[in-house]
GROMACS .gro file of C-alpha atoms in nm:
model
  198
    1UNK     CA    1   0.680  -2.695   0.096
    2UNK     CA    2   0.594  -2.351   0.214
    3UNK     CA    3   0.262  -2.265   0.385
    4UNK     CA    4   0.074  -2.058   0.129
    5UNK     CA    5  -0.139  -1.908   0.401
    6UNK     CA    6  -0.003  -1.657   0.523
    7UNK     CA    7   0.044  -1.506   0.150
    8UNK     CA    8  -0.360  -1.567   0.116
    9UNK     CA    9  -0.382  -1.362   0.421
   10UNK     CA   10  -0.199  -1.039   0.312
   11UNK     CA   11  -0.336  -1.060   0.041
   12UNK     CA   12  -0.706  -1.064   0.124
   13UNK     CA   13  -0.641  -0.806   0.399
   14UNK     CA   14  -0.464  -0.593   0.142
   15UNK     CA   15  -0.747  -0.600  -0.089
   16UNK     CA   16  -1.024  -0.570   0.201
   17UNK     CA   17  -0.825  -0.299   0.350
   18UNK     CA   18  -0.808  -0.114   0.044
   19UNK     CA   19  -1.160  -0.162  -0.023
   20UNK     CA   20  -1.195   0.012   0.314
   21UNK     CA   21  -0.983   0.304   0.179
   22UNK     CA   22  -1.169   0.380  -0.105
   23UNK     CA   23  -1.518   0.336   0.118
   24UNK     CA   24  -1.352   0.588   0.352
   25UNK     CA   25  -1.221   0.837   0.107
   26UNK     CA   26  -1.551   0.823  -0.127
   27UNK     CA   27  -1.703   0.941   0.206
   28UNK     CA   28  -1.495   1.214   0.291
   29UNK     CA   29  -1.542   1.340  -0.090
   30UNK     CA   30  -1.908   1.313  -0.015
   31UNK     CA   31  -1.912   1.480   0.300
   32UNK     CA   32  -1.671   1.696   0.340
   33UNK     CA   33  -1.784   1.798   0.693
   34UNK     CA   34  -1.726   1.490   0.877
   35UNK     CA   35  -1.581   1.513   1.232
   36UNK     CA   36  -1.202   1.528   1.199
   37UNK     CA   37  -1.190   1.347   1.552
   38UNK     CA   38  -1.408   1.043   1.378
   39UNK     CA   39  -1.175   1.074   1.027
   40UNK     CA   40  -0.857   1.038   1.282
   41UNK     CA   41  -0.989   0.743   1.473
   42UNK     CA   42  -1.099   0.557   1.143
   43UNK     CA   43  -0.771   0.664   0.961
   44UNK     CA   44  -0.561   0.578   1.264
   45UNK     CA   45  -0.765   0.189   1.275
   46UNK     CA   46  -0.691   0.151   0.906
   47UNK     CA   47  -0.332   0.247   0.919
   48UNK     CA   48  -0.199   0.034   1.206
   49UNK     CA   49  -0.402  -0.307   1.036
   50UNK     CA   50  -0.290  -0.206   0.727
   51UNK     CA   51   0.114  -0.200   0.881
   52UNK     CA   52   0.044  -0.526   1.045
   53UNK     CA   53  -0.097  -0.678   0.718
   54UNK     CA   54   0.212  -0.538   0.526
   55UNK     CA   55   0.453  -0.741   0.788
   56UNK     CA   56   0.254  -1.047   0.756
   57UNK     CA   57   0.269  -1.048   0.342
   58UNK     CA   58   0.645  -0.939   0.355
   59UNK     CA   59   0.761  -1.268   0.559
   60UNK     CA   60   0.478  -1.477   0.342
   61UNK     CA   61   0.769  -1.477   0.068
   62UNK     CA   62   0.481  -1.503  -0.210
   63UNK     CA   63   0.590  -1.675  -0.584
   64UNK     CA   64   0.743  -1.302  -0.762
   65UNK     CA   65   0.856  -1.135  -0.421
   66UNK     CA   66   0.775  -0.822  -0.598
   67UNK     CA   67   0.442  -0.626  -0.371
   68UNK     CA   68   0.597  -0.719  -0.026
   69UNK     CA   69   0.915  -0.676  -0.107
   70UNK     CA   70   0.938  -0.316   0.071
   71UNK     CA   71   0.690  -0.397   0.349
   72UNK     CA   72   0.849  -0.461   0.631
   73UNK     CA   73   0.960  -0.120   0.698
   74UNK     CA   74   0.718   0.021   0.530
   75UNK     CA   75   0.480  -0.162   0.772
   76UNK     CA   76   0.619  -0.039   1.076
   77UNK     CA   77   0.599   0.311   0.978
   78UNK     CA   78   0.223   0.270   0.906
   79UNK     CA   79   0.147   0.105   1.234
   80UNK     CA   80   0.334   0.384   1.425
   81UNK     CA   81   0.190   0.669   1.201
   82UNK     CA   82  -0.147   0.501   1.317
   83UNK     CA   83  -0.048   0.463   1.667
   84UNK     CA   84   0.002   0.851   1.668
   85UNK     CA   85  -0.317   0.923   1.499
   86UNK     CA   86  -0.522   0.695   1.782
   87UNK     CA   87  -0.350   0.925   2.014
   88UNK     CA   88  -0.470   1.252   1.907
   89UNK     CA   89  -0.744   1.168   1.672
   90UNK     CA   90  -0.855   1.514   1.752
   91UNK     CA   91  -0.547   1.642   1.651
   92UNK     CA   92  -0.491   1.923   1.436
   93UNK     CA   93  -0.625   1.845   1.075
   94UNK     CA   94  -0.244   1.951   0.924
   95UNK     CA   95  -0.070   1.664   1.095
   96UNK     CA   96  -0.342   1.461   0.974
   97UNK     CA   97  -0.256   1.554   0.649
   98UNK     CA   98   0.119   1.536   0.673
   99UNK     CA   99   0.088   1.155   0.833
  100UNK     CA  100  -0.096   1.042   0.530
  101UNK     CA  101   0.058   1.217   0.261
  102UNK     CA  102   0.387   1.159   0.376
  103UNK     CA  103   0.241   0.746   0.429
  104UNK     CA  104   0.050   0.796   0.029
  105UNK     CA  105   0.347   0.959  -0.109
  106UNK     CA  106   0.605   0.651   0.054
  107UNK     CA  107   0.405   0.353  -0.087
  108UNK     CA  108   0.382   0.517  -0.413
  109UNK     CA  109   0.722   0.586  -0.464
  110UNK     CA  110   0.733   0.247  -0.377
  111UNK     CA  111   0.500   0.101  -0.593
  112UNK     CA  112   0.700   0.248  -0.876
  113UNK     CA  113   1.006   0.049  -0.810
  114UNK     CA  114   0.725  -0.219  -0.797
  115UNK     CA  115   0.582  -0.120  -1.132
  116UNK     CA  116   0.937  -0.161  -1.352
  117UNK     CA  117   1.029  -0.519  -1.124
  118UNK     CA  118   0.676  -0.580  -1.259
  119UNK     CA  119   0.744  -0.500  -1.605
  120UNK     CA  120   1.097  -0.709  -1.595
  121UNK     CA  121   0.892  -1.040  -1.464
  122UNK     CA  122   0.649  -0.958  -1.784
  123UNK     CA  123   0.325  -0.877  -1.603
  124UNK     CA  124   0.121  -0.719  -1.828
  125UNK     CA  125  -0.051  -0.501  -1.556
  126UNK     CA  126   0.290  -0.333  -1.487
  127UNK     CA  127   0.194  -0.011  -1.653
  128UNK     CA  128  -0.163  -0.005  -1.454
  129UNK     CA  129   0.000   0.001  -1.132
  130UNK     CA  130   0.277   0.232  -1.301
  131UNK     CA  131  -0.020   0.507  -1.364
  132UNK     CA  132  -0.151   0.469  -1.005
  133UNK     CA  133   0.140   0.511  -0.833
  134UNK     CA  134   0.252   0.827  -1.006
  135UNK     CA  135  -0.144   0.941  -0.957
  136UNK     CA  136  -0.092   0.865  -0.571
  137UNK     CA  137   0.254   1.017  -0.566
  138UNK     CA  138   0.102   1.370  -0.702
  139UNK     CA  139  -0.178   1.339  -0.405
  140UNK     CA  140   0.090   1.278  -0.149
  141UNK     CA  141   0.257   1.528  -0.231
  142UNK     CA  142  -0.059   1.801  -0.247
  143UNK     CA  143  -0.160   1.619   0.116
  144UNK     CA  144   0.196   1.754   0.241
  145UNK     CA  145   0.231   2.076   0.049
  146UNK     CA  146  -0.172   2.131   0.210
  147UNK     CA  147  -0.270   2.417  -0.109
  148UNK     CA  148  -0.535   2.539   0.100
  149UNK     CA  149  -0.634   2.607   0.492
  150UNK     CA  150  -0.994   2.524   0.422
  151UNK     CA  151  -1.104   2.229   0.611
  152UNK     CA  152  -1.358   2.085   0.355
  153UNK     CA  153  -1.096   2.121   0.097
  154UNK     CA  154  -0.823   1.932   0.273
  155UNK     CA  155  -1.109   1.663   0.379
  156UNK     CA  156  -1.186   1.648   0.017
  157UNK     CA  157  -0.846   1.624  -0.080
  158UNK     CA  158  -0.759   1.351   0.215
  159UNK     CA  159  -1.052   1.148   0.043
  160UNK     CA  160  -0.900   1.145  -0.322
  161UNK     CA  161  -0.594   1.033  -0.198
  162UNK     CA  162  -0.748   0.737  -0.026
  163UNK     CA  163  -0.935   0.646  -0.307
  164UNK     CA  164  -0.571   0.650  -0.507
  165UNK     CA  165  -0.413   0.445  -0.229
  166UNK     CA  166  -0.670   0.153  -0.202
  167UNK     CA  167  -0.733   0.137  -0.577
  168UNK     CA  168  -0.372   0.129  -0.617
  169UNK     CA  169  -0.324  -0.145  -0.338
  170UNK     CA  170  -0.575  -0.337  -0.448
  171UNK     CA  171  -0.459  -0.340  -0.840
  172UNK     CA  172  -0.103  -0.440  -0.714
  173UNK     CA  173  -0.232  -0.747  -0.502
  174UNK     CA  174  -0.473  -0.857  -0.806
  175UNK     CA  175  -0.170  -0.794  -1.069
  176UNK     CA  176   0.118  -0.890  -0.883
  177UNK     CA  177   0.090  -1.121  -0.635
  178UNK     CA  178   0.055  -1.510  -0.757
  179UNK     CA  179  -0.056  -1.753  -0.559
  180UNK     CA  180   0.037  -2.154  -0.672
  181UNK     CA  181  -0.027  -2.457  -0.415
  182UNK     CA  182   0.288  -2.588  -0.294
  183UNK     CA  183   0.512  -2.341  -0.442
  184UNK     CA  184   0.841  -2.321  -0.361
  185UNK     CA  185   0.967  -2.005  -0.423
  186UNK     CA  186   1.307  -2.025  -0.272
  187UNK     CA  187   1.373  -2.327  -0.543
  188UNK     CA  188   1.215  -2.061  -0.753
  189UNK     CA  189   1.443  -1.780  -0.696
  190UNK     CA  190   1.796  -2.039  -0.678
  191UNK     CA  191   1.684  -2.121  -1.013
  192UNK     CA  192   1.677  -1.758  -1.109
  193UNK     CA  193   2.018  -1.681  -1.016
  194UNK     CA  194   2.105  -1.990  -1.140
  195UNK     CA  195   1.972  -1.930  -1.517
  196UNK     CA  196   2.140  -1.539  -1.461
  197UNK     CA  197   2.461  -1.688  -1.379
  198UNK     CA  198   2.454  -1.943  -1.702
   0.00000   0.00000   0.00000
């Protein structure tokens, strides 16, 4: 039997970690003056935990393999895009925005692919995380295209996104990742291929 701890793990850290997001990006919405240097260091912290939570749930080989399946690489990139940020967390606010839209825009394209897999396992959820990621994608995008110079706009607009990106996280972990005591989810998925074969 397969340790099912490691899949509790990632997914608890997902969903505290997105919690964090959306505490993070309500306060940049809030306060749209806060020290850039601070927002770097914070964003930086979250991103690199975040990547190492991501690697952990992607070898935890959960019951659907469907929200980890992409998070191996995916999890590197965060943890070096968070590496870069710790750097220079006084770095110019435009890289800032770059790193995470380009990180926001990734994981939602993602999440799509996650979204249909969902829909194909018959999750009823599937469409919820469906609307998120396209909502994330579209905020991603804005964080890269940057439609303004202001700095309380793009702080504003850095703190939507997170919001997007933790409520979407979260959703995906509460919708698509099952966890049964003493699975066995490669038995599971020979099975599968087994029934597809037939």
């Amino acid at each position: 039997m397969r340790s099912v701890a490691p899949m509790k793990t990632a997914k608890i850290g997902y969903i505290v970690l997105s919690a964090a997001l959306c505490g993070l990006g309500v306060c940049l919405i809030a306060f749209p003056d806060f020290s850039i240097s601070a927002a770097g260091i914070v964003c930086g912290v979250l991103l690199f935990v975040f990547g190492a939570v991501r690697l952990v749930g992607y070898f935890s080989k959960d019951l659907y393999r469907l929200a980890f399946q992409y998070d191996l690489a995916f999890g590197v990139l965060m943890m070096l895009l968070g590496v870069i940020l710790l750097a220079r967390p006084d770095g110019l606010l435009q890289f800032i925005c770059f790193s995470l839209g380009f990180s926001f825009l990734a994981d939602g394209l993602f999440k799509i692919q996650i979204a249909i897999d969902a829909k194909g396992f018959g999750i009823r959820e599937w469409w919820l995380i469906l609307a998120m990621a396209v909502i994330t994608v579209l905020f991603g995008l804005a964080l890269i295209a940057r439609p303004s110079q202001s700095s309380r706009v793009l702080t504003v607009l850095i703190g939507i996104s997170m919001l997007c990106e933790g409520i979407l996280n979260a959703g995906t972990m509460l919708a698509a990742v099952k966890i049964i005591r003493h699975q066995r989810p490669d038995v599971i998925l020979v099975e599968a291929y087994e029934q597809k074969e037939d």
